PDB file of N, CA, C and O in Angstrom:
ATOM      1  N   UNK A 204      17.350 -88.552 273.746  1.00 88.00           N
ATOM      2  CA  UNK A 204      18.592 -87.879 273.442  1.00 88.00           C
ATOM      3  C   UNK A 204      18.667 -86.599 274.276  1.00 88.00           C
ATOM      4  O   UNK A 204      17.671 -85.906 274.423  1.00 88.00           O
ATOM      5  N   UNK A 205      19.855 -86.345 274.793  1.00 92.00           N
ATOM      6  CA  UNK A 205      20.097 -85.108 275.527  1.00 92.00           C
ATOM      7  C   UNK A 205      20.970 -84.206 274.656  1.00 92.00           C
ATOM      8  O   UNK A 205      22.086 -84.562 274.324  1.00 92.00           O
ATOM      9  N   UNK A 206      20.429 -83.053 274.288  1.00 93.00           N
ATOM     10  CA  UNK A 206      21.213 -82.117 273.477  1.00 93.00           C
ATOM     11  C   UNK A 206      22.346 -81.586 274.351  1.00 93.00           C
ATOM     12  O   UNK A 206      22.087 -81.050 275.428  1.00 93.00           O
ATOM     13  N   UNK A 207      23.599 -81.724 273.925  1.00 94.00           N
ATOM     14  CA  UNK A 207      24.729 -81.266 274.739  1.00 94.00           C
ATOM     15  C   UNK A 207      24.644 -79.769 275.028  1.00 94.00           C
ATOM     16  O   UNK A 207      24.326 -78.970 274.142  1.00 94.00           O
ATOM     17  N   UNK A 208      24.910 -79.388 276.267  1.00 93.00           N
ATOM     18  CA  UNK A 208      24.780 -77.980 276.668  1.00 93.00           C
ATOM     19  C   UNK A 208      25.742 -77.078 275.896  1.00 93.00           C
ATOM     20  O   UNK A 208      25.387 -75.956 275.528  1.00 93.00           O
ATOM     21  N   UNK A 209      26.946 -77.570 275.641  1.00 94.00           N
ATOM     22  CA  UNK A 209      27.909 -76.759 274.877  1.00 94.00           C
ATOM     23  C   UNK A 209      27.404 -76.520 273.453  1.00 94.00           C
ATOM     24  O   UNK A 209      27.521 -75.417 272.922  1.00 94.00           O
ATOM     25  N   UNK A 210      26.824 -77.530 272.846  1.00 94.00           N
ATOM     26  CA  UNK A 210      26.272 -77.392 271.490  1.00 94.00           C
ATOM     27  C   UNK A 210      25.101 -76.426 271.495  1.00 94.00           C
ATOM     28  O   UNK A 210      24.936 -75.626 270.571  1.00 94.00           O
ATOM     29  N   UNK A 211      24.288 -76.481 272.534  1.00 93.00           N
ATOM     30  CA  UNK A 211      23.150 -75.560 272.644  1.00 93.00           C
ATOM     31  C   UNK A 211      23.651 -74.121 272.772  1.00 93.00           C
ATOM     32  O   UNK A 211      23.136 -73.214 272.104  1.00 93.00           O
ATOM     33  N   UNK A 212      24.663 -73.910 273.631  1.00 94.00           N
ATOM     34  CA  UNK A 212      25.216 -72.559 273.804  1.00 94.00           C
ATOM     35  C   UNK A 212      25.794 -72.010 272.506  1.00 94.00           C
ATOM     36  O   UNK A 212      25.646 -70.832 272.189  1.00 94.00           O
ATOM     37  N   UNK A 213      26.488 -72.877 271.747  1.00 94.00           N
ATOM     38  CA  UNK A 213      27.146 -72.440 270.513  1.00 94.00           C
ATOM     39  C   UNK A 213      26.238 -72.486 269.293  1.00 94.00           C
ATOM     40  O   UNK A 213      26.657 -72.114 268.204  1.00 94.00           O
ATOM     41  N   UNK A 214      25.024 -73.011 269.456  1.00 93.00           N
ATOM     42  CA  UNK A 214      24.091 -73.100 268.332  1.00 93.00           C
ATOM     43  C   UNK A 214      24.496 -74.160 267.315  1.00 93.00           C
ATOM     44  O   UNK A 214      24.177 -74.047 266.132  1.00 93.00           O
ATOM     45  N   UNK A 215      25.199 -75.183 267.769  1.00 94.00           N
ATOM     46  CA  UNK A 215      25.676 -76.235 266.875  1.00 94.00           C
ATOM     47  C   UNK A 215      24.511 -77.140 266.449  1.00 94.00           C
ATOM     48  O   UNK A 215      23.777 -77.651 267.288  1.00 94.00           O
ATOM     49  N   UNK A 216      24.352 -77.288 265.145  1.00 95.00           N
ATOM     50  CA  UNK A 216      23.331 -78.163 264.584  1.00 95.00           C
ATOM     51  C   UNK A 216      23.953 -78.944 263.435  1.00 95.00           C
ATOM     52  O   UNK A 216      24.952 -78.534 262.870  1.00 95.00           O
ATOM     53  N   UNK A 217      23.333 -80.054 263.082  1.00 96.00           N
ATOM     54  CA  UNK A 217      23.818 -80.828 261.947  1.00 96.00           C
ATOM     55  C   UNK A 217      23.585 -82.304 262.138  1.00 96.00           C
ATOM     56  O   UNK A 217      22.789 -82.730 262.973  1.00 96.00           O
ATOM     57  N   UNK A 218      24.303 -83.080 261.344  1.00 97.00           N
ATOM     58  CA  UNK A 218      24.135 -84.523 261.358  1.00 97.00           C
ATOM     59  C   UNK A 218      25.457 -85.194 261.695  1.00 97.00           C
ATOM     60  O   UNK A 218      26.487 -84.879 261.113  1.00 97.00           O
ATOM     61  N   UNK A 219      25.400 -86.132 262.633  1.00 97.00           N
ATOM     62  CA  UNK A 219      26.560 -86.934 262.998  1.00 97.00           C
ATOM     63  C   UNK A 219      26.367 -88.305 262.363  1.00 97.00           C
ATOM     64  O   UNK A 219      25.312 -88.929 262.519  1.00 97.00           O
ATOM     65  N   UNK A 220      27.358 -88.774 261.620  1.00 98.00           N
ATOM     66  CA  UNK A 220      27.294 -90.076 260.967  1.00 98.00           C
ATOM     67  C   UNK A 220      28.087 -91.067 261.811  1.00 98.00           C
ATOM     68  O   UNK A 220      29.277 -90.858 262.066  1.00 98.00           O
ATOM     69  N   UNK A 221      27.417 -92.139 262.256  1.00 98.00           N
ATOM     70  CA  UNK A 221      28.034 -93.150 263.119  1.00 98.00           C
ATOM     71  C   UNK A 221      28.038 -94.492 262.399  1.00 98.00           C
ATOM     72  O   UNK A 221      27.042 -94.882 261.795  1.00 98.00           O
ATOM     73  N   UNK A 222      29.175 -95.186 262.460  1.00 98.00           N
ATOM     74  CA  UNK A 222      29.314 -96.510 261.856  1.00 98.00           C
ATOM     75  C   UNK A 222      29.574 -97.515 262.964  1.00 98.00           C
ATOM     76  O   UNK A 222      30.277 -97.208 263.919  1.00 98.00           O
ATOM     77  N   UNK A 223      28.979 -98.710 262.832  1.00 97.00           N
ATOM     78  CA  UNK A 223      29.187 -99.765 263.826  1.00 97.00           C
ATOM     79  C   UNK A 223      28.891-101.119 263.202  1.00 97.00           C
ATOM     80  O   UNK A 223      28.349-101.204 262.090  1.00 97.00           O
ATOM     81  N   UNK A 224      29.273-102.176 263.916  1.00 97.00           N
ATOM     82  CA  UNK A 224      29.048-103.547 263.443  1.00 97.00           C
ATOM     83  C   UNK A 224      28.136-104.258 264.428  1.00 97.00           C
ATOM     84  O   UNK A 224      28.353-104.196 265.641  1.00 97.00           O
ATOM     85  N   UNK A 225      27.108-104.925 263.892  1.00 96.00           N
ATOM     86  CA  UNK A 225      26.261-105.796 264.696  1.00 96.00           C
ATOM     87  C   UNK A 225      26.830-107.202 264.528  1.00 96.00           C
ATOM     88  O   UNK A 225      26.867-107.736 263.425  1.00 96.00           O
ATOM     89  N   UNK A 226      27.312-107.763 265.630  1.00 95.00           N
ATOM     90  CA  UNK A 226      27.934-109.091 265.608  1.00 95.00           C
ATOM     91  C   UNK A 226      26.873-110.190 265.503  1.00 95.00           C
ATOM     92  O   UNK A 226      25.681-109.920 265.621  1.00 95.00           O
ATOM     93  N   UNK A 227      27.340-111.427 265.308  1.00 94.00           N
ATOM     94  CA  UNK A 227      26.427-112.567 265.160  1.00 94.00           C
ATOM     95  C   UNK A 227      25.528-112.763 266.378  1.00 94.00           C
ATOM     96  O   UNK A 227      24.419-113.253 266.266  1.00 94.00           O
ATOM     97  N   UNK A 228      26.023-112.375 267.560  1.00 92.00           N
ATOM     98  CA  UNK A 228      25.223-112.539 268.777  1.00 92.00           C
ATOM     99  C   UNK A 228      24.377-111.309 269.097  1.00 92.00           C
ATOM    100  O   UNK A 228      23.728-111.246 270.131  1.00 92.00           O
ATOM    101  N   UNK A 229      24.400-110.286 268.231  1.00 91.00           N
ATOM    102  CA  UNK A 229      23.568-109.094 268.409  1.00 91.00           C
ATOM    103  C   UNK A 229      24.236-107.949 269.138  1.00 91.00           C
ATOM    104  O   UNK A 229      23.645-106.878 269.273  1.00 91.00           O
ATOM    105  N   UNK A 230      25.464-108.126 269.616  1.00 94.00           N
ATOM    106  CA  UNK A 230      26.164-107.032 270.290  1.00 94.00           C
ATOM    107  C   UNK A 230      26.738-106.053 269.267  1.00 94.00           C
ATOM    108  O   UNK A 230      26.982-106.418 268.104  1.00 94.00           O
ATOM    109  N   UNK A 231      26.956-104.834 269.700  1.00 96.00           N
ATOM    110  CA  UNK A 231      27.523-103.802 268.830  1.00 96.00           C
ATOM    111  C   UNK A 231      29.010-103.648 269.131  1.00 96.00           C
ATOM    112  O   UNK A 231      29.414-103.594 270.291  1.00 96.00           O
ATOM    113  N   UNK A 232      29.807-103.571 268.077  1.00 96.00           N
ATOM    114  CA  UNK A 232      31.240-103.345 268.227  1.00 96.00           C
ATOM    115  C   UNK A 232      31.690-102.297 267.222  1.00 96.00           C
ATOM    116  O   UNK A 232      30.951-101.942 266.304  1.00 96.00           O
ATOM    117  N   UNK A 233      32.908-101.826 267.401  1.00 96.00           N
ATOM    118  CA  UNK A 233      33.532-100.901 266.452  1.00 96.00           C
ATOM    119  C   UNK A 233      32.706 -99.642 266.225  1.00 96.00           C
ATOM    120  O   UNK A 233      32.618 -99.165 265.099  1.00 96.00           O
ATOM    121  N   UNK A 234      32.110 -99.105 267.263  1.00 97.00           N
ATOM    122  CA  UNK A 234      31.295 -97.896 267.126  1.00 97.00           C
ATOM    123  C   UNK A 234      32.235 -96.717 266.934  1.00 97.00           C
ATOM    124  O   UNK A 234      33.109 -96.471 267.766  1.00 97.00           O
ATOM    125  N   UNK A 235      32.068 -96.005 265.829  1.00 97.00           N
ATOM    126  CA  UNK A 235      32.933 -94.847 265.575  1.00 97.00           C
ATOM    127  C   UNK A 235      32.178 -93.781 264.793  1.00 97.00           C
ATOM    128  O   UNK A 235      31.264 -94.072 264.022  1.00 97.00           O
ATOM    129  N   UNK A 236      32.578 -92.547 265.027  1.00 98.00           N
ATOM    130  CA  UNK A 236      31.984 -91.409 264.335  1.00 98.00           C
ATOM    131  C   UNK A 236      32.713 -91.240 263.010  1.00 98.00           C
ATOM    132  O   UNK A 236      33.930 -91.070 262.973  1.00 98.00           O
ATOM    133  N   UNK A 237      31.965 -91.315 261.918  1.00 97.00           N
ATOM    134  CA  UNK A 237      32.538 -91.152 260.583  1.00 97.00           C
ATOM    135  C   UNK A 237      32.643 -89.669 260.248  1.00 97.00           C
ATOM    136  O   UNK A 237      33.647 -89.210 259.713  1.00 97.00           O
ATOM    137  N   UNK A 238      31.577 -88.920 260.573  1.00 97.00           N
ATOM    138  CA  UNK A 238      31.582 -87.467 260.357  1.00 97.00           C
ATOM    139  C   UNK A 238      30.877 -86.818 261.543  1.00 97.00           C
ATOM    140  O   UNK A 238      29.723 -87.129 261.828  1.00 97.00           O
ATOM    141  N   UNK A 239      31.570 -85.960 262.236  1.00 96.00           N
ATOM    142  CA  UNK A 239      31.012 -85.335 263.423  1.00 96.00           C
ATOM    143  C   UNK A 239      30.851 -83.838 263.262  1.00 96.00           C
ATOM    144  O   UNK A 239      31.308 -83.240 262.287  1.00 96.00           O
ATOM    145  N   UNK A 240      30.172 -83.235 264.264  1.00 96.00           N
ATOM    146  CA  UNK A 240      29.969 -81.786 264.255  1.00 96.00           C
ATOM    147  C   UNK A 240      30.542 -81.124 265.513  1.00 96.00           C
ATOM    148  O   UNK A 240      30.524 -79.914 265.627  1.00 96.00           O
ATOM    149  N   UNK A 241      31.037 -81.940 266.447  1.00 91.00           N
ATOM    150  CA  UNK A 241      31.704 -81.402 267.634  1.00 91.00           C
ATOM    151  C   UNK A 241      30.760 -80.897 268.708  1.00 91.00           C
ATOM    152  O   UNK A 241      29.558 -81.149 268.677  1.00 91.00           O
ATOM    153  N   UNK A 242      31.321 -80.189 269.679  1.00 93.00           N
ATOM    154  CA  UNK A 242      30.595 -79.591 270.805  1.00 93.00           C
ATOM    155  C   UNK A 242      29.812 -80.609 271.627  1.00 93.00           C
ATOM    156  O   UNK A 242      28.771 -80.293 272.193  1.00 93.00           O
ATOM    157  N   UNK A 243      30.282 -81.860 271.673  1.00 95.00           N
ATOM    158  CA  UNK A 243      29.633 -82.885 272.470  1.00 95.00           C
ATOM    159  C   UNK A 243      28.595 -83.703 271.725  1.00 95.00           C
ATOM    160  O   UNK A 243      28.104 -84.709 272.246  1.00 95.00           O
ATOM    161  N   UNK A 244      28.253 -83.297 270.522  1.00 96.00           N
ATOM    162  CA  UNK A 244      27.238 -84.023 269.745  1.00 96.00           C
ATOM    163  C   UNK A 244      27.742 -85.398 269.300  1.00 96.00           C
ATOM    164  O   UNK A 244      26.977 -86.364 269.279  1.00 96.00           O
ATOM    165  N   UNK A 245      29.030 -85.485 268.986  1.00 96.00           N
ATOM    166  CA  UNK A 245      29.597 -86.772 268.555  1.00 96.00           C
ATOM    167  C   UNK A 245      29.492 -87.801 269.678  1.00 96.00           C
ATOM    168  O   UNK A 245      29.063 -88.934 269.458  1.00 96.00           O
ATOM    169  N   UNK A 246      29.850 -87.387 270.880  1.00 96.00           N
ATOM    170  CA  UNK A 246      29.796 -88.285 272.032  1.00 96.00           C
ATOM    171  C   UNK A 246      28.353 -88.698 272.345  1.00 96.00           C
ATOM    172  O   UNK A 246      28.084 -89.838 272.707  1.00 96.00           O
ATOM    173  N   UNK A 247      27.414 -87.755 272.200  1.00 96.00           N
ATOM    174  CA  UNK A 247      26.008 -88.062 272.454  1.00 96.00           C
ATOM    175  C   UNK A 247      25.469 -89.051 271.418  1.00 96.00           C
ATOM    176  O   UNK A 247      24.703 -89.955 271.755  1.00 96.00           O
ATOM    177  N   UNK A 248      25.898 -88.926 270.177  1.00 97.00           N
ATOM    178  CA  UNK A 248      25.467 -89.861 269.133  1.00 97.00           C
ATOM    179  C   UNK A 248      25.963 -91.275 269.439  1.00 97.00           C
ATOM    180  O   UNK A 248      25.209 -92.247 269.313  1.00 97.00           O
ATOM    181  N   UNK A 249      27.209 -91.399 269.875  1.00 97.00           N
ATOM    182  CA  UNK A 249      27.758 -92.715 270.241  1.00 97.00           C
ATOM    183  C   UNK A 249      26.993 -93.274 271.445  1.00 97.00           C
ATOM    184  O   UNK A 249      26.667 -94.460 271.486  1.00 97.00           O
ATOM    185  N   UNK A 250      26.666 -92.428 272.427  1.00 96.00           N
ATOM    186  CA  UNK A 250      25.908 -92.870 273.591  1.00 96.00           C
ATOM    187  C   UNK A 250      24.531 -93.405 273.174  1.00 96.00           C
ATOM    188  O   UNK A 250      24.090 -94.449 273.662  1.00 96.00           O
ATOM    189  N   UNK A 251      23.876 -92.724 272.262  1.00 96.00           N
ATOM    190  CA  UNK A 251      22.553 -93.146 271.780  1.00 96.00           C
ATOM    191  C   UNK A 251      22.651 -94.516 271.104  1.00 96.00           C
ATOM    192  O   UNK A 251      21.811 -95.390 271.327  1.00 96.00           O
ATOM    193  N   UNK A 252      23.666 -94.725 270.290  1.00 96.00           N
ATOM    194  CA  UNK A 252      23.844 -96.027 269.628  1.00 96.00           C
ATOM    195  C   UNK A 252      24.083 -97.115 270.670  1.00 96.00           C
ATOM    196  O   UNK A 252      23.508 -98.201 270.588  1.00 96.00           O
ATOM    197  N   UNK A 253      24.904 -96.827 271.669  1.00 95.00           N
ATOM    198  CA  UNK A 253      25.199 -97.833 272.702  1.00 95.00           C
ATOM    199  C   UNK A 253      23.957 -98.234 273.489  1.00 95.00           C
ATOM    200  O   UNK A 253      23.761 -99.411 273.781  1.00 95.00           O
ATOM    201  N   UNK A 254      23.092 -97.268 273.835  1.00 94.00           N
ATOM    202  CA  UNK A 254      21.911 -97.628 274.621  1.00 94.00           C
ATOM    203  C   UNK A 254      20.834 -98.294 273.768  1.00 94.00           C
ATOM    204  O   UNK A 254      19.931 -98.913 274.307  1.00 94.00           O
ATOM    205  N   UNK A 255      20.955 -98.188 272.442  1.00 92.00           N
ATOM    206  CA  UNK A 255      19.977 -98.849 271.566  1.00 92.00           C
ATOM    207  C   UNK A 255      20.453-100.232 271.137  1.00 92.00           C
ATOM    208  O   UNK A 255      19.846-100.849 270.262  1.00 92.00           O
ATOM    209  N   UNK A 256      21.514-100.732 271.756  1.00 87.00           N
ATOM    210  CA  UNK A 256      22.125-101.987 271.310  1.00 87.00           C
ATOM    211  C   UNK A 256      21.171-103.178 271.356  1.00 87.00           C
ATOM    212  O   UNK A 256      21.297-104.104 270.564  1.00 87.00           O
ATOM    213  N   UNK A 257      20.203-103.166 272.257  1.00 87.00           N
ATOM    214  CA  UNK A 257      19.267-104.294 272.341  1.00 87.00           C
ATOM    215  C   UNK A 257      18.278-104.323 271.170  1.00 87.00           C
ATOM    216  O   UNK A 257      17.604-105.321 270.950  1.00 87.00           O
ATOM    217  N   UNK A 258      18.196-103.244 270.413  1.00 90.00           N
ATOM    218  CA  UNK A 258      17.251-103.165 269.295  1.00 90.00           C
ATOM    219  C   UNK A 258      17.801-103.736 267.989  1.00 90.00           C
ATOM    220  O   UNK A 258      17.043-103.960 267.057  1.00 90.00           O
ATOM    221  N   UNK A 259      19.088-103.956 267.918  1.00 92.00           N
ATOM    222  CA  UNK A 259      19.724-104.390 266.679  1.00 92.00           C
ATOM    223  C   UNK A 259      19.798-105.910 266.601  1.00 92.00           C
ATOM    224  O   UNK A 259      20.121-106.581 267.562  1.00 92.00           O
ATOM    225  N   UNK A 260      19.490-106.434 265.438  1.00 92.00           N
ATOM    226  CA  UNK A 260      19.541-107.873 265.185  1.00 92.00           C
ATOM    227  C   UNK A 260      20.625-108.143 264.137  1.00 92.00           C
ATOM    228  O   UNK A 260      20.796-107.358 263.208  1.00 92.00           O
ATOM    229  N   UNK A 261      21.346-109.251 264.257  1.00 93.00           N
ATOM    230  CA  UNK A 261      22.366-109.562 263.247  1.00 93.00           C
ATOM    231  C   UNK A 261      21.713-109.912 261.921  1.00 93.00           C
ATOM    232  O   UNK A 261      20.530-110.263 261.870  1.00 93.00           O
ATOM    233  N   UNK A 262      22.485-109.823 260.856  1.00 94.00           N
ATOM    234  CA  UNK A 262      21.987-110.233 259.557  1.00 94.00           C
ATOM    235  C   UNK A 262      21.885-111.745 259.493  1.00 94.00           C
ATOM    236  O   UNK A 262      22.455-112.457 260.321  1.00 94.00           O
ATOM    237  N   UNK A 263      21.147-112.235 258.519  1.00 95.00           N
ATOM    238  CA  UNK A 263      21.011-113.678 258.340  1.00 95.00           C
ATOM    239  C   UNK A 263      21.362-114.010 256.897  1.00 95.00           C
ATOM    240  O   UNK A 263      20.835-113.390 255.962  1.00 95.00           O
ATOM    241  N   UNK A 264      22.271-114.963 256.735  1.00 95.00           N
ATOM    242  CA  UNK A 264      22.659-115.406 255.405  1.00 95.00           C
ATOM    243  C   UNK A 264      22.700-116.926 255.419  1.00 95.00           C
ATOM    244  O   UNK A 264      23.368-117.528 256.264  1.00 95.00           O
ATOM    245  N   UNK A 265      21.959-117.534 254.503  1.00 96.00           N
ATOM    246  CA  UNK A 265      21.841-118.998 254.440  1.00 96.00           C
ATOM    247  C   UNK A 265      21.395-119.584 255.781  1.00 96.00           C
ATOM    248  O   UNK A 265      21.873-120.627 256.211  1.00 96.00           O
ATOM    249  N   UNK A 266      20.499-118.862 256.465  1.00 95.00           N
ATOM    250  CA  UNK A 266      19.958-119.352 257.720  1.00 95.00           C
ATOM    251  C   UNK A 266      20.854-119.171 258.934  1.00 95.00           C
ATOM    252  O   UNK A 266      20.492-119.584 260.027  1.00 95.00           O
ATOM    253  N   UNK A 267      22.020-118.565 258.769  1.00 96.00           N
ATOM    254  CA  UNK A 267      22.950-118.363 259.877  1.00 96.00           C
ATOM    255  C   UNK A 267      23.120-116.869 260.148  1.00 96.00           C
ATOM    256  O   UNK A 267      23.158-116.070 259.209  1.00 96.00           O
ATOM    257  N   UNK A 268      23.257-116.504 261.421  1.00 95.00           N
ATOM    258  CA  UNK A 268      23.505-115.089 261.734  1.00 95.00           C
ATOM    259  C   UNK A 268      24.909-114.673 261.272  1.00 95.00           C
ATOM    260  O   UNK A 268      25.860-115.442 261.394  1.00 95.00           O
ATOM    261  N   UNK A 269      25.000-113.464 260.711  1.00 97.00           N
ATOM    262  CA  UNK A 269      26.283-112.940 260.234  1.00 97.00           C
ATOM    263  C   UNK A 269      26.470-111.507 260.728  1.00 97.00           C
ATOM    264  O   UNK A 269      25.512-110.827 261.084  1.00 97.00           O
ATOM    265  N   UNK A 270      27.719-111.060 260.744  1.00 96.00           N
ATOM    266  CA  UNK A 270      28.051-109.681 261.100  1.00 96.00           C
ATOM    267  C   UNK A 270      27.551-108.740 260.006  1.00 96.00           C
ATOM    268  O   UNK A 270      27.633-109.050 258.827  1.00 96.00           O
ATOM    269  N   UNK A 271      27.073-107.568 260.433  1.00 96.00           N
ATOM    270  CA  UNK A 271      26.597-106.564 259.479  1.00 96.00           C
ATOM    271  C   UNK A 271      27.112-105.199 259.919  1.00 96.00           C
ATOM    272  O   UNK A 271      27.055-104.861 261.100  1.00 96.00           O
ATOM    273  N   UNK A 272      27.616-104.430 258.968  1.00 97.00           N
ATOM    274  CA  UNK A 272      28.070-103.074 259.238  1.00 97.00           C
ATOM    275  C   UNK A 272      26.940-102.098 258.901  1.00 97.00           C
ATOM    276  O   UNK A 272      26.311-102.211 257.845  1.00 97.00           O
ATOM    277  N   UNK A 273      26.683-101.163 259.805  1.00 96.00           N
ATOM    278  CA  UNK A 273      25.657-100.143 259.590  1.00 96.00           C
ATOM    279  C   UNK A 273      26.289 -98.769 259.687  1.00 96.00           C
ATOM    280  O   UNK A 273      27.193 -98.542 260.491  1.00 96.00           O
ATOM    281  N   UNK A 274      25.769 -97.843 258.906  1.00 97.00           N
ATOM    282  CA  UNK A 274      26.120 -96.438 259.002  1.00 97.00           C
ATOM    283  C   UNK A 274      24.814 -95.684 259.206  1.00 97.00           C
ATOM    284  O   UNK A 274      23.906 -95.790 258.385  1.00 97.00           O
ATOM    285  N   UNK A 275      24.731 -94.957 260.329  1.00 96.00           N
ATOM    286  CA  UNK A 275      23.479 -94.314 260.720  1.00 96.00           C
ATOM    287  C   UNK A 275      23.694 -92.814 260.914  1.00 96.00           C
ATOM    288  O   UNK A 275      24.614 -92.407 261.632  1.00 96.00           O
ATOM    289  N   UNK A 276      22.835 -91.975 260.308  1.00 97.00           N
ATOM    290  CA  UNK A 276      22.909 -90.545 260.577  1.00 97.00           C
ATOM    291  C   UNK A 276      22.048 -90.192 261.791  1.00 97.00           C
ATOM    292  O   UNK A 276      20.940 -90.714 261.948  1.00 97.00           O
ATOM    293  N   UNK A 277      22.561 -89.342 262.664  1.00 96.00           N
ATOM    294  CA  UNK A 277      21.796 -88.850 263.808  1.00 96.00           C
ATOM    295  C   UNK A 277      21.784 -87.329 263.717  1.00 96.00           C
ATOM    296  O   UNK A 277      22.834 -86.691 263.721  1.00 96.00           O
ATOM    297  N   UNK A 278      20.580 -86.772 263.615  1.00 96.00           N
ATOM    298  CA  UNK A 278      20.435 -85.324 263.428  1.00 96.00           C
ATOM    299  C   UNK A 278      20.313 -84.591 264.750  1.00 96.00           C
ATOM    300  O   UNK A 278      19.617 -85.036 265.662  1.00 96.00           O
ATOM    301  N   UNK A 279      20.977 -83.465 264.826  1.00 96.00           N
ATOM    302  CA  UNK A 279      20.893 -82.561 265.965  1.00 96.00           C
ATOM    303  C   UNK A 279      20.353 -81.245 265.458  1.00 96.00           C
ATOM    304  O   UNK A 279      20.986 -80.601 264.605  1.00 96.00           O
ATOM    305  N   UNK A 280      19.174 -80.857 265.950  1.00 94.00           N
ATOM    306  CA  UNK A 280      18.576 -79.607 265.497  1.00 94.00           C
ATOM    307  C   UNK A 280      17.924 -78.908 266.688  1.00 94.00           C
ATOM    308  O   UNK A 280      17.133 -79.515 267.410  1.00 94.00           O
ATOM    309  N   UNK A 281      18.290 -77.667 266.872  1.00 91.00           N
ATOM    310  CA  UNK A 281      17.727 -76.861 267.951  1.00 91.00           C
ATOM    311  C   UNK A 281      16.364 -76.324 267.529  1.00 91.00           C
ATOM    312  O   UNK A 281      16.165 -75.964 266.354  1.00 91.00           O
ATOM    313  N   UNK A 282      15.446 -76.269 268.469  1.00 83.00           N
ATOM    314  CA  UNK A 282      14.162 -75.631 268.191  1.00 83.00           C
ATOM    315  C   UNK A 282      14.090 -74.368 269.034  1.00 83.00           C
ATOM    316  O   UNK A 282      14.314 -74.399 270.248  1.00 83.00           O
ATOM    317  N   UNK A 283      13.811 -73.294 268.388  1.00 69.00           N
ATOM    318  CA  UNK A 283      13.790 -71.989 269.095  1.00 69.00           C
ATOM    319  C   UNK A 283      12.372 -71.575 269.383  1.00 69.00           C
ATOM    320  O   UNK A 283      11.442 -71.838 268.792  1.00 69.00           O
TER     321      UNK A 283
END
């Protein structure tokens, strides 16, 4: 993760909540920020979810892959 320079300058910290759907084939769709903190952190959280797309597996119900909705918190905290 790259801490956004604007957020670093402004001292922005907090948690960005991102929601997305893992499709039956394992791809991610409908990626959206549910609760953001601004200063570039929201965009960085979406970027992190997009690059982690190969790590997500679809749900399985009755032996078949199904779509699953996830809500993930991503924390941004500066260390001084």
